[in-house]
Coordinates of C-alpha atoms in Angstrom, one line a residue:
M1172 CA 16.3 -7.4 35.6
A1173 CA 14.3 -3.8 35.3
T1174 CA 15.1 -1.4 37.9
K1175 CA 12.7 0.4 40.3
T1176 CA 12.9 3.7 37.6
T1177 CA 12.5 1.5 34.5
L1178 CA 9.1 2.8 32.8
N1179 CA 6.8 -0.4 32.8
A1180 CA 3.1 -0.9 34.2
K1181 CA 4.4 -2.6 37.4
N1182 CA 6.9 0.2 38.7
L1183 CA 4.1 2.8 37.8
E1184 CA 1.6 1.1 39.7
A1185 CA 3.7 1.3 42.7
L1186 CA 3.1 5.2 42.8
G1187 CA -0.3 5.0 43.5
S1188 CA -3.3 5.9 41.9
Q1189 CA -3.4 9.6 43.0
R1190 CA -0.1 10.6 42.2
L1191 CA -0.6 8.5 38.9
A1192 CA -3.3 11.3 38.2
E1193 CA -1.5 14.2 39.0
L1194 CA 1.0 13.3 36.8
L1195 CA -1.3 12.7 33.9
I1196 CA -2.9 15.9 34.8
E1197 CA 1.0 17.4 34.6
I1198 CA 1.7 15.6 31.1
S1199 CA -1.5 16.7 29.5
M1200 CA -0.9 20.2 30.3
G1201 CA -0.2 21.9 27.1
S1202 CA -0.9 19.2 25.1
A1203 CA -5.0 19.3 23.5
A1204 CA -4.2 15.6 22.0
N1205 CA -3.4 14.3 25.6
K1206 CA -6.3 16.2 27.1
R1207 CA -8.9 14.8 24.6
K1208 CA -7.3 11.5 25.3
L1209 CA -7.8 11.4 28.9
R1210 CA -11.6 12.7 28.3
M1211 CA -12.2 9.8 26.4
E1212 CA -10.6 7.4 28.9
L1213 CA -13.1 9.2 31.4
A1214 CA -16.2 8.8 29.1
G1215 CA -15.5 5.4 28.3
S1216 CA -15.5 4.3 32.2
H1217 CA -18.8 5.2 32.0
S1218 CA -20.6 4.0 28.9
S1219 CA -20.2 3.9 25.0
E1220 CA -23.0 6.6 25.1
E1221 CA -20.7 9.1 26.9
V1222 CA -17.9 8.2 24.3
A1223 CA -20.1 8.8 21.3
R1224 CA -21.1 12.2 22.7
E1225 CA -17.3 13.0 23.0
V1226 CA -16.5 11.8 19.3
R1227 CA -19.2 13.7 18.2
K1228 CA -17.9 16.8 19.7
R1229 CA -14.7 16.3 18.3
L1230 CA -15.5 15.6 14.7
G1231 CA -17.5 18.7 14.7
S1232 CA -14.7 20.7 16.1
I1233 CA -12.7 19.1 13.5
A1234 CA -15.1 19.8 10.5
R1235 CA -15.3 23.9 11.7
A1236 CA -12.0 24.4 12.0
R1237 CA -10.4 26.6 9.1
T1238 CA -6.7 26.3 9.9
V1239 CA -4.1 25.5 7.1
I1240 CA -2.9 21.9 7.9
S1241 CA 0.9 22.7 7.0
W1242 CA 3.0 19.4 6.3
R1243 CA 4.3 20.1 10.1
R1244 CA 0.7 19.5 11.3
V1245 CA -0.1 16.3 9.4
K1246 CA 1.1 13.8 11.6
S1247 CA -0.7 15.3 14.7
T1248 CA -3.9 15.6 12.5
K1249 CA -3.7 12.1 11.5
A1250 CA -3.2 10.7 15.2
D1251 CA -6.2 13.0 16.1
L1252 CA -8.3 11.2 13.2
E1253 CA -7.1 7.6 14.1
T1254 CA -7.8 8.2 17.5
Q1255 CA -11.6 9.1 16.5
R1256 CA -11.6 6.4 13.9
K1257 CA -10.3 3.7 16.1
T1258 CA -12.4 4.8 19.2
I1259 CA -15.5 4.6 16.8
V1260 CA -14.8 1.1 15.6
E1261 CA -13.5 -0.7 18.8
T1262 CA -15.8 1.2 21.6
V1263 CA -18.9 2.6 20.0
A1264 CA -19.5 0.5 17.2
P1265 CA -19.6 -2.9 19.3
D1266 CA -22.0 -1.8 21.8
D1267 CA -24.2 0.3 19.4
P1268 CA -23.8 -0.4 15.4
G1269 CA -26.5 2.1 14.4
E1270 CA -24.7 4.9 16.3
G1271 CA -21.3 3.5 15.4
F1272 CA -22.3 4.1 11.7
E1273 CA -23.6 7.7 12.0
L1274 CA -20.2 8.4 13.6
I1275 CA -17.8 6.7 11.0
W1276 CA -20.4 8.7 8.4
Q1277 CA -19.3 11.5 10.2
F1278 CA -16.1 10.8 10.2
L1279 CA -16.0 10.5 6.6
S1280 CA -17.8 13.3 5.7
L1281 CA -14.6 15.3 7.2
G1282 CA -12.8 14.8 4.1
E1283 CA -13.7 17.1 2.2
P1284 CA -13.2 20.1 4.6
I1285 CA -9.8 18.5 5.7
F1286 CA -8.6 18.1 2.0
E1287 CA -9.3 21.6 1.2
R1288 CA -7.1 22.9 3.7
T1289 CA -4.1 20.7 3.2
D1290 CA -1.7 19.2 0.4
D1291 CA -1.8 15.4 1.4
A1292 CA 1.0 15.1 -1.2
S1293 CA 2.1 11.9 0.9
G1294 CA -1.3 10.1 1.2
V1295 CA -1.1 9.8 5.0
L1296 CA -4.3 11.5 5.7
L1297 CA -6.0 9.7 2.9
A1298 CA -5.2 6.2 4.0
S1299 CA -7.1 7.1 7.4
F1300 CA -10.4 7.8 5.1
H1301 CA -9.7 4.6 3.2
Q1302 CA -9.8 2.6 6.3
A1303 CA -12.6 4.1 7.6
C1304 CA -14.6 3.2 4.4
S1305 CA -13.5 -0.2 5.4
D1306 CA -14.6 0.1 8.6
A1307 CA -17.9 1.7 7.7
G1308 CA -18.8 -1.4 5.2
T1309 CA -18.1 -3.7 8.6
I1310 CA -20.2 -1.5 10.9
A1311 CA -23.0 -1.3 8.2
S1312 CA -23.2 -4.9 8.0
A1313 CA -23.9 -5.3 12.0
S1314 CA -26.3 -2.3 11.9
G1315 CA -28.6 -3.9 9.8
I1316 CA -29.2 -0.7 8.2
D1317 CA -32.2 -0.7 5.3
P1318 CA -30.4 -1.4 1.9
D1319 CA -32.3 1.7 0.1
I1320 CA -31.3 4.2 2.8
L1321 CA -27.4 2.6 2.7
A1322 CA -27.8 3.2 -1.2
D1323 CA -28.8 6.8 -0.7
R1324 CA -25.6 7.2 1.5
V1325 CA -23.2 5.5 -0.8
L1326 CA -24.6 8.0 -3.9
A1327 CA -24.1 10.9 -1.8
A1328 CA -20.2 9.7 -1.1
V1329 CA -19.6 9.3 -4.7
Q1330 CA -21.1 12.5 -5.4
N1331 CA -18.8 14.2 -3.2
N1332 CA -15.7 12.3 -3.7
G1333 CA -13.6 15.3 -4.9
Y1334 CA -10.4 13.9 -3.3
G1335 CA -10.8 10.2 -3.9
Q1336 CA -11.6 9.7 0.1
F1337 CA -14.4 7.5 -1.2
D1338 CA -12.6 5.5 -3.8
P1339 CA -12.9 2.3 -1.9
F1340 CA -16.6 2.9 -0.7
I1341 CA -18.7 0.7 -2.7
P1342 CA -16.6 -2.5 -2.5
A1343 CA -16.7 -1.8 0.9
M1344 CA -20.5 -1.5 1.3
A1345 CA -21.4 -4.3 -1.2
P1346 CA -22.0 -6.9 1.6
A1347 CA -24.1 -4.5 3.7
L1348 CA -26.0 -3.3 0.5
G1349 CA -26.5 -7.0 -0.9
N1350 CA -28.2 -7.4 -4.2
E1351 CA -30.9 -5.2 -3.5
G1352 CA -29.2 -2.3 -2.4
L1353 CA -26.6 -2.6 -5.3
D1354 CA -29.6 -2.7 -7.8
R1355 CA -31.1 0.3 -6.0
L1356 CA -27.7 2.1 -6.4
K1357 CA -27.2 1.4 -9.9
S1358 CA -30.5 2.7 -10.5
L1359 CA -29.6 6.1 -8.4
L1360 CA -26.6 6.6 -10.6
L1361 CA -27.9 5.7 -13.7
Q1362 CA -30.8 8.5 -12.7
W1363 CA -28.0 11.2 -12.0
L1364 CA -26.4 10.2 -15.1
N1365 CA -29.3 11.6 -16.8
E1366 CA -29.5 14.6 -14.7
P1367 CA -27.6 17.8 -16.0
N1368 CA -24.7 18.6 -13.3
E1369 CA -22.0 21.0 -13.3
S1370 CA -21.2 20.4 -9.7
V1371 CA -19.2 17.1 -10.3
R1372 CA -16.2 17.5 -12.8
D1373 CA -16.4 14.3 -15.5
H1374 CA -19.6 13.5 -14.1
E1375 CA -19.7 10.7 -16.8
T1376 CA -16.6 9.2 -15.8
T1377 CA -17.8 9.4 -12.2
V1378 CA -20.7 7.2 -12.8
R1379 CA -19.0 4.7 -14.8
I1380 CA -16.4 4.0 -12.5
A1381 CA -19.1 3.6 -9.8
L1382 CA -21.0 1.0 -12.0
Q1383 CA -17.8 -0.8 -12.6
A1384 CA -17.2 -1.4 -8.9
I1385 CA -20.8 -2.7 -8.8
A1386 CA -20.2 -4.9 -11.9
D1387 CA -17.0 -6.2 -9.2
A1388 CA -19.3 -6.6 -6.6
T1389 CA -21.9 -8.7 -8.2
G1390 CA -19.1 -10.6 -10.6
D1391 CA -20.9 -9.7 -13.8
V1392 CA -17.3 -9.4 -15.7
D1393 CA -19.7 -8.3 -19.1
A1394 CA -21.3 -5.5 -17.3
Y1395 CA -17.6 -4.4 -16.3
I1396 CA -16.5 -4.5 -19.8
A1397 CA -19.7 -2.7 -20.9
E1398 CA -18.8 0.5 -18.8
Q1399 CA -15.4 0.8 -20.7
P1400 CA -15.7 2.7 -23.5
E1401 CA -13.8 1.0 -26.8
K1402 CA -11.3 3.7 -27.0
T1403 CA -10.5 2.9 -23.5
R1404 CA -10.1 -1.0 -23.9
L1405 CA -7.0 -0.3 -26.5
I1406 CA -4.8 1.2 -23.4
P1407 CA -2.8 -1.8 -22.2
A1408 CA -3.3 -1.4 -18.4
I1409 CA -7.3 -1.4 -19.0
A1410 CA -7.0 -4.3 -21.4
A1411 CA -4.8 -6.2 -18.5
E1412 CA -7.8 -5.2 -15.9
I1413 CA -10.6 -7.0 -18.0
A1414 CA -8.3 -9.9 -18.9
R1415 CA -7.8 -10.5 -15.0
R1416 CA -11.6 -10.7 -14.7
L1417 CA -12.2 -13.0 -17.4
L1418 CA -9.5 -15.4 -16.3
S1419 CA -11.0 -15.3 -12.6
A1420 CA -14.4 -16.3 -14.5
G1421 CA -12.7 -19.0 -16.5
R1422 CA -13.1 -17.2 -19.8
A1423 CA -9.2 -17.4 -20.8
E1424 CA -9.8 -17.3 -24.6
D1425 CA -11.8 -14.3 -24.2
A1426 CA -9.0 -12.8 -21.9
L1427 CA -6.6 -13.2 -24.5
Q1428 CA -8.6 -11.7 -27.0
A1429 CA -9.0 -8.6 -24.9
L1430 CA -5.1 -8.2 -24.4
D1431 CA -4.4 -9.2 -28.1
G1432 CA -6.7 -6.1 -28.8
A1433 CA -4.9 -3.6 -26.8
D1434 CA -2.8 -0.8 -28.5
V1435 CA 0.8 -2.2 -27.6
T1436 CA 3.7 0.0 -28.2
G1437 CA 6.6 -1.9 -26.6
S1438 CA 6.9 0.5 -23.7
P1439 CA 8.0 -1.6 -20.5
E1440 CA 7.2 1.2 -18.1
R1441 CA 3.6 1.4 -19.1
E1442 CA 2.7 -2.2 -20.3
M1443 CA 4.2 -4.1 -17.3
E1444 CA 0.6 -5.2 -16.2
W1445 CA -0.2 -6.2 -19.9
Q1446 CA 2.4 -8.3 -20.4
L1447 CA 2.0 -9.9 -16.7
A1448 CA -1.5 -10.9 -17.5
R1449 CA -0.7 -12.1 -20.9
A1450 CA 1.7 -14.5 -19.5
E1451 CA -0.4 -15.7 -17.1
T1452 CA -3.5 -16.0 -19.9
L1453 CA -1.0 -18.1 -21.9
E1454 CA -0.3 -20.4 -18.9
T1455 CA -3.9 -20.7 -18.2
L1456 CA -4.5 -21.8 -21.9
G1457 CA -1.3 -24.3 -21.5
R1458 CA 0.6 -22.4 -24.1
T1459 CA 3.6 -22.5 -21.4
D1460 CA 6.3 -22.1 -24.1
E1461 CA 4.8 -19.1 -25.7
A1462 CA 4.7 -17.4 -22.3
Q1463 CA 8.2 -18.2 -21.9
V1464 CA 9.3 -17.0 -25.2
D1465 CA 7.6 -13.7 -24.3
R1466 CA 9.1 -13.1 -21.1
W1467 CA 12.4 -13.8 -22.4
R1468 CA 11.9 -11.2 -25.1
W1469 CA 10.2 -8.9 -22.6
F1470 CA 13.7 -9.1 -20.3
E1471 CA 15.8 -8.3 -23.0
Q1472 CA 13.9 -5.4 -23.8
S1473 CA 13.5 -3.9 -20.5
L1474 CA 15.9 -6.0 -18.2
S1475 CA 12.7 -6.4 -15.9
D1476 CA 13.8 -8.7 -13.2
I1477 CA 10.2 -9.6 -12.7
H1478 CA 9.8 -11.3 -16.1
L1479 CA 13.5 -13.0 -15.8
R1480 CA 12.6 -14.4 -12.3
A1481 CA 9.2 -15.9 -13.5
F1482 CA 11.2 -17.2 -16.7
L1483 CA 13.7 -18.8 -14.7
K1484 CA 11.3 -20.3 -12.1
R1485 CA 9.7 -22.4 -15.0
L1486 CA 13.1 -24.2 -16.1
P1487 CA 14.5 -27.5 -15.0
D1488 CA 17.2 -27.7 -12.5
F1489 CA 20.6 -26.4 -13.6
D1490 CA 18.9 -25.0 -16.8
D1491 CA 18.1 -21.8 -14.9
M1492 CA 22.0 -21.3 -14.0
D1493 CA 23.0 -21.3 -17.6
S1494 CA 20.3 -18.9 -18.4
E1495 CA 20.8 -16.7 -15.5
E1496 CA 24.6 -16.3 -16.7
R1497 CA 23.0 -15.8 -20.4
A1498 CA 20.7 -12.8 -18.9
F1499 CA 23.5 -11.4 -16.9
A1500 CA 25.8 -11.3 -19.8
H1501 CA 23.1 -9.4 -22.1
A1502 CA 22.8 -7.1 -19.3
R1503 CA 26.1 -6.1 -19.1
T1504 CA 25.9 -4.8 -22.7
F1505 CA 22.7 -3.5 -22.6
P1506 CA 22.8 0.1 -24.1
D1507 CA 21.6 1.7 -21.2
V1508 CA 24.2 1.4 -18.3
H1509 CA 22.1 2.9 -15.6
Q1510 CA 19.2 0.4 -16.6
A1511 CA 21.5 -2.7 -16.1
L1512 CA 23.2 -1.2 -12.8
A1513 CA 19.8 -0.7 -11.5
F1514 CA 18.9 -4.1 -12.6
F1515 CA 21.9 -5.7 -11.0
L1516 CA 21.0 -4.0 -7.8
R1517 CA 17.4 -5.4 -7.6
W1518 CA 18.8 -9.0 -8.4
P1519 CA 20.8 -8.6 -6.5
A1520 CA 24.1 -9.2 -8.2
L1521 CA 26.6 -6.9 -6.7
G1522 CA 29.8 -8.6 -8.5
Q1523 CA 28.3 -8.2 -11.7
A1524 CA 27.0 -4.4 -10.9
A1525 CA 30.8 -3.9 -10.2
K1526 CA 32.1 -5.4 -13.3
L1527 CA 29.7 -3.1 -15.1
V1528 CA 30.7 0.2 -13.7
I1529 CA 34.1 -0.8 -13.7
N1530 CA 34.1 -1.4 -17.9
R1531 CA 31.9 1.4 -18.6
P1532 CA 32.5 4.3 -16.2
A1533 CA 32.7 7.0 -18.9
E1534 CA 28.9 6.3 -19.3
L1535 CA 28.0 6.8 -15.5
N1536 CA 25.7 10.2 -15.2
G1537 CA 26.5 11.7 -11.8
D1538 CA 23.2 13.3 -12.1
L1539 CA 21.1 10.2 -11.2
Y1540 CA 21.5 11.0 -7.6
D1541 CA 19.2 8.2 -6.1
L1542 CA 20.6 5.7 -7.9
M1543 CA 24.3 6.6 -7.9
T1544 CA 23.7 6.6 -4.3
S1545 CA 22.1 3.3 -3.4
A1546 CA 24.7 1.9 -5.7
A1547 CA 27.6 3.3 -4.1
E1548 CA 26.2 2.2 -0.7
A1549 CA 25.7 -1.2 -1.8
L1550 CA 29.1 -1.8 -3.5
S1551 CA 31.3 0.0 -0.9
P1552 CA 31.8 -3.1 1.5
H1553 CA 33.1 -5.6 -1.1
H1554 CA 33.7 -3.7 -4.6
P1555 CA 35.6 -0.3 -3.3
L1556 CA 36.9 0.2 -6.7
A1557 CA 33.2 0.4 -8.3
A1558 CA 31.9 2.3 -5.6
T1559 CA 34.7 5.1 -6.2
L1560 CA 34.2 5.3 -9.6
I1561 CA 30.4 5.8 -9.1
L1562 CA 31.4 8.3 -6.3
R1563 CA 33.5 10.1 -8.4
S1564 CA 30.8 10.5 -11.0
M1565 CA 28.5 12.0 -8.5
I1566 CA 31.4 14.6 -7.4
D1567 CA 32.2 15.5 -11.0
F1568 CA 28.8 16.2 -12.0
S1569 CA 28.1 18.5 -8.9
L1570 CA 31.3 20.6 -9.6
D1571 CA 31.2 20.7 -13.4
H1572 CA 27.9 22.1 -13.3
G1573 CA 27.9 23.9 -10.3
K1574 CA 25.4 22.3 -8.6
A1575 CA 25.9 24.2 -5.1
S1576 CA 22.7 22.5 -3.4
R1577 CA 24.7 19.2 -3.7
Y1578 CA 28.2 20.7 -2.6
K1579 CA 27.8 19.2 0.8
H1580 CA 27.0 15.6 -0.5
A1581 CA 29.8 15.7 -3.0
A1582 CA 32.1 16.8 0.1
R1583 CA 30.4 13.7 1.9
H1584 CA 31.1 11.4 -1.4
L1585 CA 34.9 12.6 -1.3
A1586 CA 35.2 11.5 2.3
T1587 CA 33.7 8.1 1.5
A1588 CA 36.0 7.7 -1.1
Q1589 CA 39.0 8.7 0.6
A1590 CA 38.0 6.0 3.4
L1591 CA 37.8 3.2 0.1
A1592 CA 41.1 4.1 -1.5
P1593 CA 43.2 1.8 0.9
H1594 CA 40.9 -1.1 0.3
I1595 CA 41.5 -1.0 -3.7
L1596 CA 44.2 -3.5 -4.2
D1597 CA 43.8 -3.3 -8.0
P1598 CA 42.8 0.3 -9.2
G1599 CA 43.7 -0.3 -12.5
T1600 CA 43.7 3.1 -14.8
L1601 CA 42.2 4.8 -11.5
I1602 CA 44.1 7.7 -10.4
S1603 CA 45.0 7.9 -6.7
H1604 CA 42.9 9.7 -4.4
E1605 CA 45.5 12.4 -3.7
A1606 CA 45.8 12.9 -7.5
Y1607 CA 42.2 13.0 -7.9
V1608 CA 41.7 15.7 -5.1
A1609 CA 44.7 17.6 -6.6
A1610 CA 42.9 17.6 -9.9
L1611 CA 39.5 18.9 -8.3
K1612 CA 41.8 21.8 -7.0
R1613 CA 43.0 22.6 -10.2
L1614 CA 39.7 22.9 -11.7
H1615 CA 37.5 23.9 -9.0
G1616 CA 39.5 25.4 -6.4
S1617 CA 37.4 28.5 -6.5
K1618 CA 34.2 26.8 -5.5
S1619 CA 34.4 27.6 -1.8
G1620 CA 31.2 26.1 -1.4
F1621 CA 32.4 23.0 -2.1
W1622 CA 35.6 23.3 0.0
K1623 CA 34.3 24.4 3.0
H1624 CA 32.9 21.1 3.5
V1625 CA 35.9 18.7 2.8
A1626 CA 37.6 17.8 6.3

């Protein structure tokens, strides 16, 4: 049962409106974000017009700012943007869609000035603008804005999309544009294409991508394909995009032709989407056996768990168990032990991962920090011997190569290995923890940067 000091709405109500007001003033002191939120609430208690005025004022202030947005300020900037965006969508637009659209357009116009003064490597801020594109489409449909006027706005967005903030704008606006607006937008784009332009880098590519989006919006697969230069249709990922659209249009034979015309090199990392699209196309054509042969071959080449799961899913009962064991046997002898280890972790088959590590310890590369750390954490509870081998590979690499920045982590790995030692029931050829530490001292005793972290 909550006490009288528990922070909840009922207990706070008991303080009375005057005391709550005093507390809110006190809490907002020194916090511009809290002050803006309170002002927004006060404006909302009067009318959406007052709220719109507050939002417009804040958006103007953000646009005029010149201070660099460091990574430390990205979170607060994101919160500020989201407050304005949600207020437009939830408070202004329902009452006045026309005003809501003008405000969300003003919001979207902040993209360039904001990205000019920040490095949004994480994409956190970009996500707000992509959501605002979606919001703009919904608000535009509700506002009944003239399609020709809307097409002009969309063209302006395409022309000023230097940071990708307007990437989803055409699909979002398609319902509000309708066929009339999309036709006008296409005409405007073609007109712009024929004009000399030095302000937009790769002018032709920008127009082509926009025309592809229009083709998608109107369901015109052939128009989409026509906007892909011949040489780009040879790229497996592009061929996959074309094939999926042809499949959706019920043109499976054309889809297979598009896929088979691609320049396939056999690189699973770059051709996964092509492989998935080809298997789907073969299935659609009723050529299931061919699709299965391809899936197994691709698995053997790359240890892709995606292909293996799809292969096993289509097998009769019990056959899948035999095939899974056959797949595990193949993975255990795969040339790249790290690729095999990653596969067993993804499956997950931790017992198989442990066998792999125990049988092939000399091949482990302790420099693969992310993979090795994940593997050690996963194997520690039930496979302490394998986990210890992985931990030692990371320790050895750090010390052998003098990676001072990793010494603290190496010391932590050593402590973990010490904790695991009593749980190793059959160490095989593994030397004891005490012997291992003694060997480290002989080889790396002078590396004080490491030993100072060792308890």
